[in-house]
mmCIF file of C-alpha atoms in Angstrom:
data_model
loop_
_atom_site.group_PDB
_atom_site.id
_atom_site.type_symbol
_atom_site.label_atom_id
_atom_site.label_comp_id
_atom_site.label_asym_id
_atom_site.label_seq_id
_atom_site.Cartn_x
_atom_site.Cartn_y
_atom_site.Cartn_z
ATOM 1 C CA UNK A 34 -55.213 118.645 117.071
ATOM 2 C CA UNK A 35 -57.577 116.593 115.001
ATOM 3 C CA UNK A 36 -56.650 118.494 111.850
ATOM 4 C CA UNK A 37 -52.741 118.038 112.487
ATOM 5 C CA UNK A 38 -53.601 114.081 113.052
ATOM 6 C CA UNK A 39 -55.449 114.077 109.192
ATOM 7 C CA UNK A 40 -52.054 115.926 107.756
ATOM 8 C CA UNK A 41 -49.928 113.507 109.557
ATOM 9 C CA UNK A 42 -51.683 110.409 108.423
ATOM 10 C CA UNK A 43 -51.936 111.832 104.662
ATOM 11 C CA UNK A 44 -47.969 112.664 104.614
ATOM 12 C CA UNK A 45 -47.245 109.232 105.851
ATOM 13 C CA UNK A 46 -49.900 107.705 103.267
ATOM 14 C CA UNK A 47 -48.106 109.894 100.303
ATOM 15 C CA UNK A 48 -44.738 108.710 101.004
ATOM 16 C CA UNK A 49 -44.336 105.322 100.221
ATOM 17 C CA UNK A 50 -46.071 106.586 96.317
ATOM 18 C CA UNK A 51 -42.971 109.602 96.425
ATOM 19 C CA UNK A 52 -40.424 107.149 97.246
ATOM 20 C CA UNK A 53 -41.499 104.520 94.323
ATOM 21 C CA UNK A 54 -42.076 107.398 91.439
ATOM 22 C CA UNK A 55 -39.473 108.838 89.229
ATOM 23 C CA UNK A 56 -39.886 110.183 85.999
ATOM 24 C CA UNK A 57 -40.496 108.938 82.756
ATOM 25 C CA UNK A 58 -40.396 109.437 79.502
ATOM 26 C CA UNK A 59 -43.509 108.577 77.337
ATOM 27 C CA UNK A 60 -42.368 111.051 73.991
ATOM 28 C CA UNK A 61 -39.194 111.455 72.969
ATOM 29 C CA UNK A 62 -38.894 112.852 69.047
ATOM 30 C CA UNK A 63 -34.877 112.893 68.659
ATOM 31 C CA UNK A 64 -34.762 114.682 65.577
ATOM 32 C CA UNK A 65 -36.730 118.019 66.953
ATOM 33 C CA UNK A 66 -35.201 118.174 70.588
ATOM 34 C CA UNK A 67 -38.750 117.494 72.261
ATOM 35 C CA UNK A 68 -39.179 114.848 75.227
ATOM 36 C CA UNK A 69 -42.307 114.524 77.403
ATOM 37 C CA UNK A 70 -41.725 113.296 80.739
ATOM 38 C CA UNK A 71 -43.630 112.529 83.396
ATOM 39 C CA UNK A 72 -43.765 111.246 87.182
ATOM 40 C CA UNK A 73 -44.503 107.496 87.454
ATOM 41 C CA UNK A 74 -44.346 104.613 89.254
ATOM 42 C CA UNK A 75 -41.977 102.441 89.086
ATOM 43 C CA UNK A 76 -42.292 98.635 89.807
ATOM 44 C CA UNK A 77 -38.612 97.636 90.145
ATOM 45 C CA UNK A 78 -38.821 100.532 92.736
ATOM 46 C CA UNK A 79 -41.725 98.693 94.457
ATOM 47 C CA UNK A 80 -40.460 95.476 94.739
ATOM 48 C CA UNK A 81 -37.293 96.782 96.443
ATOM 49 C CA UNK A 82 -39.718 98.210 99.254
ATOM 50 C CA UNK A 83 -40.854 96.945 102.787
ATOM 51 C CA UNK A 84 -44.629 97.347 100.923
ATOM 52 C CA UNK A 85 -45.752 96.119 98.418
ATOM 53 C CA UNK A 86 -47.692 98.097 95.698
ATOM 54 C CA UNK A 87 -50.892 96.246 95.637
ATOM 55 C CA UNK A 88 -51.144 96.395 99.626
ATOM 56 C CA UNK A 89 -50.145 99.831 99.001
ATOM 57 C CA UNK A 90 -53.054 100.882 96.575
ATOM 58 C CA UNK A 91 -55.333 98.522 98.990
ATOM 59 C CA UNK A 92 -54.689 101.036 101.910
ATOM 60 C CA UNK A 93 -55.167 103.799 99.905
ATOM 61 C CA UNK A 94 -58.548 102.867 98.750
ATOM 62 C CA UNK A 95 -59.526 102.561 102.180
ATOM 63 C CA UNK A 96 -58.922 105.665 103.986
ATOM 64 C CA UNK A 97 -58.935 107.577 100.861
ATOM 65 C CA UNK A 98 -62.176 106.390 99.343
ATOM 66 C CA UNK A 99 -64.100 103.748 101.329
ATOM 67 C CA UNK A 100 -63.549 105.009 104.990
ATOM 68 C CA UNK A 101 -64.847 108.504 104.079
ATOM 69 C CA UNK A 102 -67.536 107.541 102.339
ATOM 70 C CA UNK A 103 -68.730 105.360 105.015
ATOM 71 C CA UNK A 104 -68.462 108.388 107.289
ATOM 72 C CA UNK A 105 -70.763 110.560 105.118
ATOM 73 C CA UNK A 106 -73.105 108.120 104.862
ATOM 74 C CA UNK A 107 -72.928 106.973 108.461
ATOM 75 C CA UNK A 108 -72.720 110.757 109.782
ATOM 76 C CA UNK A 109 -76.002 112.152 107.017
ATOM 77 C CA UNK A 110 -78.135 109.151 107.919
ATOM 78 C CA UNK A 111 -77.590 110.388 111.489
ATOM 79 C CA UNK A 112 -78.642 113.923 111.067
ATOM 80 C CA UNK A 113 -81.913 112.414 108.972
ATOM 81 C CA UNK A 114 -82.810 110.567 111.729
ATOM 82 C CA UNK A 115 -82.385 113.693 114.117
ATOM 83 C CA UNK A 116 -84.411 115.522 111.974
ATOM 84 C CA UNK A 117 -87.302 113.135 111.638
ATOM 85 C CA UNK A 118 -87.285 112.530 115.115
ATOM 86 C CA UNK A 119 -87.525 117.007 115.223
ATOM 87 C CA UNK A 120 -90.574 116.923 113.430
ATOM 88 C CA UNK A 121 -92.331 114.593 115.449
ATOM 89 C CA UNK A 122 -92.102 115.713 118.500
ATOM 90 C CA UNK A 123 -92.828 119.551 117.001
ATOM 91 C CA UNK A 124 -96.192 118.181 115.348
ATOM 92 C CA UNK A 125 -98.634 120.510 117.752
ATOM 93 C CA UNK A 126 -102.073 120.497 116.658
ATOM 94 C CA UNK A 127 -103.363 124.270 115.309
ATOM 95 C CA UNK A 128 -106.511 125.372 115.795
ATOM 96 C CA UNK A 129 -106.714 125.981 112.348
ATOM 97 C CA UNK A 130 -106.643 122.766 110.535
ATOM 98 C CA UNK A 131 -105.687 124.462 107.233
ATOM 99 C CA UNK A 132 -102.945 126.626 108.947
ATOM 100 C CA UNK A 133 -101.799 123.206 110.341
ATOM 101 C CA UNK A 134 -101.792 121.524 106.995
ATOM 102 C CA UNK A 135 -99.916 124.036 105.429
ATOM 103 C CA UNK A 136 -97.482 124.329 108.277
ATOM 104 C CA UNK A 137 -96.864 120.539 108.020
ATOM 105 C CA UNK A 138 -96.063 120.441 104.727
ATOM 106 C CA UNK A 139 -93.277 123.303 104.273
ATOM 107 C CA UNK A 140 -92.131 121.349 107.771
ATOM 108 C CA UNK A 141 -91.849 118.612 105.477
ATOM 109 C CA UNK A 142 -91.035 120.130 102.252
ATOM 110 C CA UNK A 143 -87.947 121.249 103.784
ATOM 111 C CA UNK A 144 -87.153 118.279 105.288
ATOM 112 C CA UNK A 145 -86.904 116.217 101.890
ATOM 113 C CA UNK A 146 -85.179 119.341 100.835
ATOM 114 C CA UNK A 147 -82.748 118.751 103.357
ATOM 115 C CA UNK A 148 -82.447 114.863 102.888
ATOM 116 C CA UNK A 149 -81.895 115.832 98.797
ATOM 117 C CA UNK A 150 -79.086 117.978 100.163
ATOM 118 C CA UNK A 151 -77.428 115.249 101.822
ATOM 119 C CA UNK A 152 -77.620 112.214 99.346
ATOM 120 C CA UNK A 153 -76.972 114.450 96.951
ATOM 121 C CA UNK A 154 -73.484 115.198 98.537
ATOM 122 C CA UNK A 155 -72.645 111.666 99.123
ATOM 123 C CA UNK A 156 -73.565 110.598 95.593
ATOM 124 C CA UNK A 157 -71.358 113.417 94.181
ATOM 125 C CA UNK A 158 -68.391 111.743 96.419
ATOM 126 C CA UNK A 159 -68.660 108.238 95.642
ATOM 127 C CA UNK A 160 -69.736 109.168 91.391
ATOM 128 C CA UNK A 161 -66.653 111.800 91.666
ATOM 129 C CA UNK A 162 -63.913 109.147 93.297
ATOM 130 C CA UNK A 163 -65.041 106.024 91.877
ATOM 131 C CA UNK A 164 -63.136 106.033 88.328
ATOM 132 C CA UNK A 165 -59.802 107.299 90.334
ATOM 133 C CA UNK A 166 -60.038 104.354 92.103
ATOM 134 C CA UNK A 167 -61.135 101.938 89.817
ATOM 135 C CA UNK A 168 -57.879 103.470 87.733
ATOM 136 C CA UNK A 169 -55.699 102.672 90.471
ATOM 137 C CA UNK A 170 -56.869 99.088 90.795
ATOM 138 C CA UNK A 171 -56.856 98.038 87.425
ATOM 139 C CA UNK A 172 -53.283 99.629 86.633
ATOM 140 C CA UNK A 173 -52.064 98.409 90.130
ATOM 141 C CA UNK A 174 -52.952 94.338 89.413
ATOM 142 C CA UNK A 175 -51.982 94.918 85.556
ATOM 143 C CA UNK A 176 -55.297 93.870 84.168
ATOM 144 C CA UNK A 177 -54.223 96.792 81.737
ATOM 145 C CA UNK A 178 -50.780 96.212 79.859
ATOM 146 C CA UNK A 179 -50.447 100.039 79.243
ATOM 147 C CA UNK A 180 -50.325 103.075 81.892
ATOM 148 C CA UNK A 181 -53.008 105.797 79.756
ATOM 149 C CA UNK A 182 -51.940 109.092 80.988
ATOM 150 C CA UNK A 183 -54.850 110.376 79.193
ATOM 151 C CA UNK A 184 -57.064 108.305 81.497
ATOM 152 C CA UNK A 185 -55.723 109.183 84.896
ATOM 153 C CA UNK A 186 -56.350 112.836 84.106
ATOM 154 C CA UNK A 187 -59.870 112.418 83.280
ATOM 155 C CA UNK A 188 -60.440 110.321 86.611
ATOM 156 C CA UNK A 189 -58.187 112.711 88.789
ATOM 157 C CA UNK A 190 -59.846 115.854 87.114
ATOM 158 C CA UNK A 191 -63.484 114.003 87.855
ATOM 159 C CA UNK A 192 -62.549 113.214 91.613
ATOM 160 C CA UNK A 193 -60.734 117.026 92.392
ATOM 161 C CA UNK A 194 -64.214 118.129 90.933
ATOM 162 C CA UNK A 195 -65.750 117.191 94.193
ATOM 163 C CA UNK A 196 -64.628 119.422 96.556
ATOM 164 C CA UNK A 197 -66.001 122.343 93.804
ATOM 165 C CA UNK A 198 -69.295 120.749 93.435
ATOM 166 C CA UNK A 199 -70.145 120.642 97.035
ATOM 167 C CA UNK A 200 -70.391 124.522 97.840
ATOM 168 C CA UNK A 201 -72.506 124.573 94.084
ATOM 169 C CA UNK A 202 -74.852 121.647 95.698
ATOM 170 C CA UNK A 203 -74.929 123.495 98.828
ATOM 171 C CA UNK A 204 -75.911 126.722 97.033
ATOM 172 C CA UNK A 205 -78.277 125.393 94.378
ATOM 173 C CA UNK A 206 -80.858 124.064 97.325
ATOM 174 C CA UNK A 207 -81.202 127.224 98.949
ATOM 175 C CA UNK A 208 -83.947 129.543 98.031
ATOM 176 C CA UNK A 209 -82.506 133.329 98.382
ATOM 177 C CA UNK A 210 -79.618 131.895 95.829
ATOM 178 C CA UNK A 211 -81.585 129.701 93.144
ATOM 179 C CA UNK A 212 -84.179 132.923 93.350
ATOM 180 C CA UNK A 213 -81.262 135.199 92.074
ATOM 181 C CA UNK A 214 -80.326 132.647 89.638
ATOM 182 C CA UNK A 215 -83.602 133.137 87.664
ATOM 183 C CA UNK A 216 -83.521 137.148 88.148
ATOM 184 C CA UNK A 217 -80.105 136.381 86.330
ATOM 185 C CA UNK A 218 -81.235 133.998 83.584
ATOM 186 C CA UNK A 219 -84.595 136.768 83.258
ATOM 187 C CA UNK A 220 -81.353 139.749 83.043
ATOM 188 C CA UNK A 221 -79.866 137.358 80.044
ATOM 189 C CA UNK A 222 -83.418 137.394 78.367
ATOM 190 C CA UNK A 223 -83.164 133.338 78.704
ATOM 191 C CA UNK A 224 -87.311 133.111 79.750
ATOM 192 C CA UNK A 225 -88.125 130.202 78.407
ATOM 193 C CA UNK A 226 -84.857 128.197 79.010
ATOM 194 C CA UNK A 227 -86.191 129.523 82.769
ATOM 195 C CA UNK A 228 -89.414 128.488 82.702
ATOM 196 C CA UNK A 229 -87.908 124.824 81.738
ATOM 197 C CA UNK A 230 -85.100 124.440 84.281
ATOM 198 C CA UNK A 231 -87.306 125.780 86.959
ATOM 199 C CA UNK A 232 -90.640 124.787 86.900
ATOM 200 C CA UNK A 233 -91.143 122.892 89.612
ATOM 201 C CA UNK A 234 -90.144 125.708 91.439
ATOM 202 C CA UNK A 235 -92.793 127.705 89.895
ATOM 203 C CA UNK A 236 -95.664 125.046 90.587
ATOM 204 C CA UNK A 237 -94.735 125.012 93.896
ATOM 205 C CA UNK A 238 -94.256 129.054 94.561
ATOM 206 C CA UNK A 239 -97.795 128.916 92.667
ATOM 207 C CA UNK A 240 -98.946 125.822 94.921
ATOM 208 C CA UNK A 241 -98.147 128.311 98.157
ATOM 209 C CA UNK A 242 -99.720 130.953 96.841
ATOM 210 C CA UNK A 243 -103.029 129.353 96.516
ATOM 211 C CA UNK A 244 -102.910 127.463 99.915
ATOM 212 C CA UNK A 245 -102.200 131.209 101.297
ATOM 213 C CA UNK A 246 -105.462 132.666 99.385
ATOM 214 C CA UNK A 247 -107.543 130.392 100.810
ATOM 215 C CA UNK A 248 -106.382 130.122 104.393
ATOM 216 C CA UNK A 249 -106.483 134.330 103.834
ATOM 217 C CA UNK A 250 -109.962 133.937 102.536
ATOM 218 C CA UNK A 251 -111.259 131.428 105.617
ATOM 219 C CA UNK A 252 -109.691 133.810 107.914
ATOM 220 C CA UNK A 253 -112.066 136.411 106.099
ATOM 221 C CA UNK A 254 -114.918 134.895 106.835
ATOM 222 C CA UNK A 255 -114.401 133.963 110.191
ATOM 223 C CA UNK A 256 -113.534 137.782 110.914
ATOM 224 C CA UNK A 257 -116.979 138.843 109.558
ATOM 225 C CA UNK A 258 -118.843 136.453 110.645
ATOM 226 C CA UNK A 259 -117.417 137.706 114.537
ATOM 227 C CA UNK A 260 -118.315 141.386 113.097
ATOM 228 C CA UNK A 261 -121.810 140.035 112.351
ATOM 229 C CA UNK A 262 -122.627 138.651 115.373
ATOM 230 C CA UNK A 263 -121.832 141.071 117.193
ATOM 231 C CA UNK A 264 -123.849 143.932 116.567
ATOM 232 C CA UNK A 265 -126.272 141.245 117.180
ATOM 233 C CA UNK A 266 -125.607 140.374 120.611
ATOM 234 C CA UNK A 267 -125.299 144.519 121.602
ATOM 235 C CA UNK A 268 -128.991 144.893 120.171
ATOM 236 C CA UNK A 269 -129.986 141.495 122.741
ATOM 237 C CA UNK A 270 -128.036 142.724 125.402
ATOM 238 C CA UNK A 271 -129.849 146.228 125.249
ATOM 239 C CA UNK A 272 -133.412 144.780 124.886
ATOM 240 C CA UNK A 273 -133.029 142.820 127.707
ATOM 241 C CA UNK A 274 -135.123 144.451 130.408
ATOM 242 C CA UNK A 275 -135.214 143.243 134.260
ATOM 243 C CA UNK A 276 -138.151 143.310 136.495
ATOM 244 C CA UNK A 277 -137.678 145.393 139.464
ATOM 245 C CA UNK A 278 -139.240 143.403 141.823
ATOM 246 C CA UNK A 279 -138.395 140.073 141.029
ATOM 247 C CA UNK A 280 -135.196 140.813 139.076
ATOM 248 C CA UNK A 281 -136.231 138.159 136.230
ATOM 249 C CA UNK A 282 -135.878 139.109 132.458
ATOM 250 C CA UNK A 283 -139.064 140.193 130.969
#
């Protein structure tokens, strides 16, 4: 139901914009036959209607561009807080203060991971939207005397890039796909163009691998120091020899 109520609300948003367009013609080269036409506002259309364009564009920047982003940003600072609120309660002491320190900090490694994620998505909408916009207020109040169709394509181009972005964002911060991205860039013999894009990844793969040797290596020693002591503690506990009659250790 929600989904039909978004469709609704767009058609009735896009017709106002179908009802003041028509097309025109910005080439025309008589002597060859050729004429470029395109679809266009029209202002005489406009000022026949019940709204007017600037109130028009107004709404439009609103639920098209401000409303959503304040959802995204409203909705993401939400799930930030959830998660930090997550990883406080789940702080539990370890025995093993080096286990614990380690466990903390992929806790929290992926938990900046995750608020990356989220501003990254948000600045991708508002970076991807912004010129459309900006296009359609400037042309709307004529601080520009001339419509440039070349203009409007880059910004509508730059804002439909958003929705393709998103699933690349989505992908790029998870581990099992950026890992097959450098097995790919490795297949393409690119090493070095690799070792440049990536290298934080491989201080930090390196970073885990030490903290792993050496909480492997105290776990080592704690293991033979138990093996030591406890031959130890057989040989006591077999010299230990009671008195029969008074049942003390002698």
């Amino acid at each position: 139901m929600f989904f039909v109520f978004i469709w609704v609300v767009s058609l009735v948003l896009a017709v106002p914009l179908l009802i003041a367009s028509d097309l025109n013609t910005i080439y025309e080269d008589p002597s060859c036959g050729i004429s470029l036409r395109i679809c266009h506002e029209q202002n005489d259309i406009w000022q026949t209607m019940m709204i007017s364009k600037q109130t028009y564009t107004l709404s439009v920047l609103v639920t098209q561009y401000a409303f959503p982003l304040f959802s995204l940003v409203f909705a993401y600072s939400r799930i930030a807080h959830r998660m930090k609120l997550r990883f406080a309660n789940r702080s539990i002491p370890l025995p093993n203060s080096l286990e614990q320190n380690q466990r903390r900090r992929s806790v929290v490694e992926r938990q900046r991971r995750t608020h990356l994620l989220l501003m990254c998505v948000v600045a991708v909408f508002a970076i991807a939207w912004l010129p459309l916009n900006v296009f359609h207020i400037v042309n709307t109040f004529e601080w520009v005397s001339l419509f440039s169709v070349s203009t409007f394509a880059v910004c509508h181009v730059a804002a439909m890039c958003s929705a393709c972005l998103n699933p690349l964002i989505y992908a790029f911060f998870n581990h099992n796909f950026r890992t097959e991205f450098i097995a790919l860039f490795e297949k393409l013999g690119f090493r070095k163009l690799r070792g440049v894009v990536f290298r934080w990844d491989q201080q930090r793969s390196h970073k885990i691998n030490m903290e792993r040797e050496a909480m492997s290596k105290c776990n080592n020693n704690g293991a033979t120091q138990t093996l030591l002591t406890t031959p130890i503690e057989h040989n006591l506990g077999d010299s230990i020899i009671l008195n029969p009659d008074t049942d003390e250790q002698l």
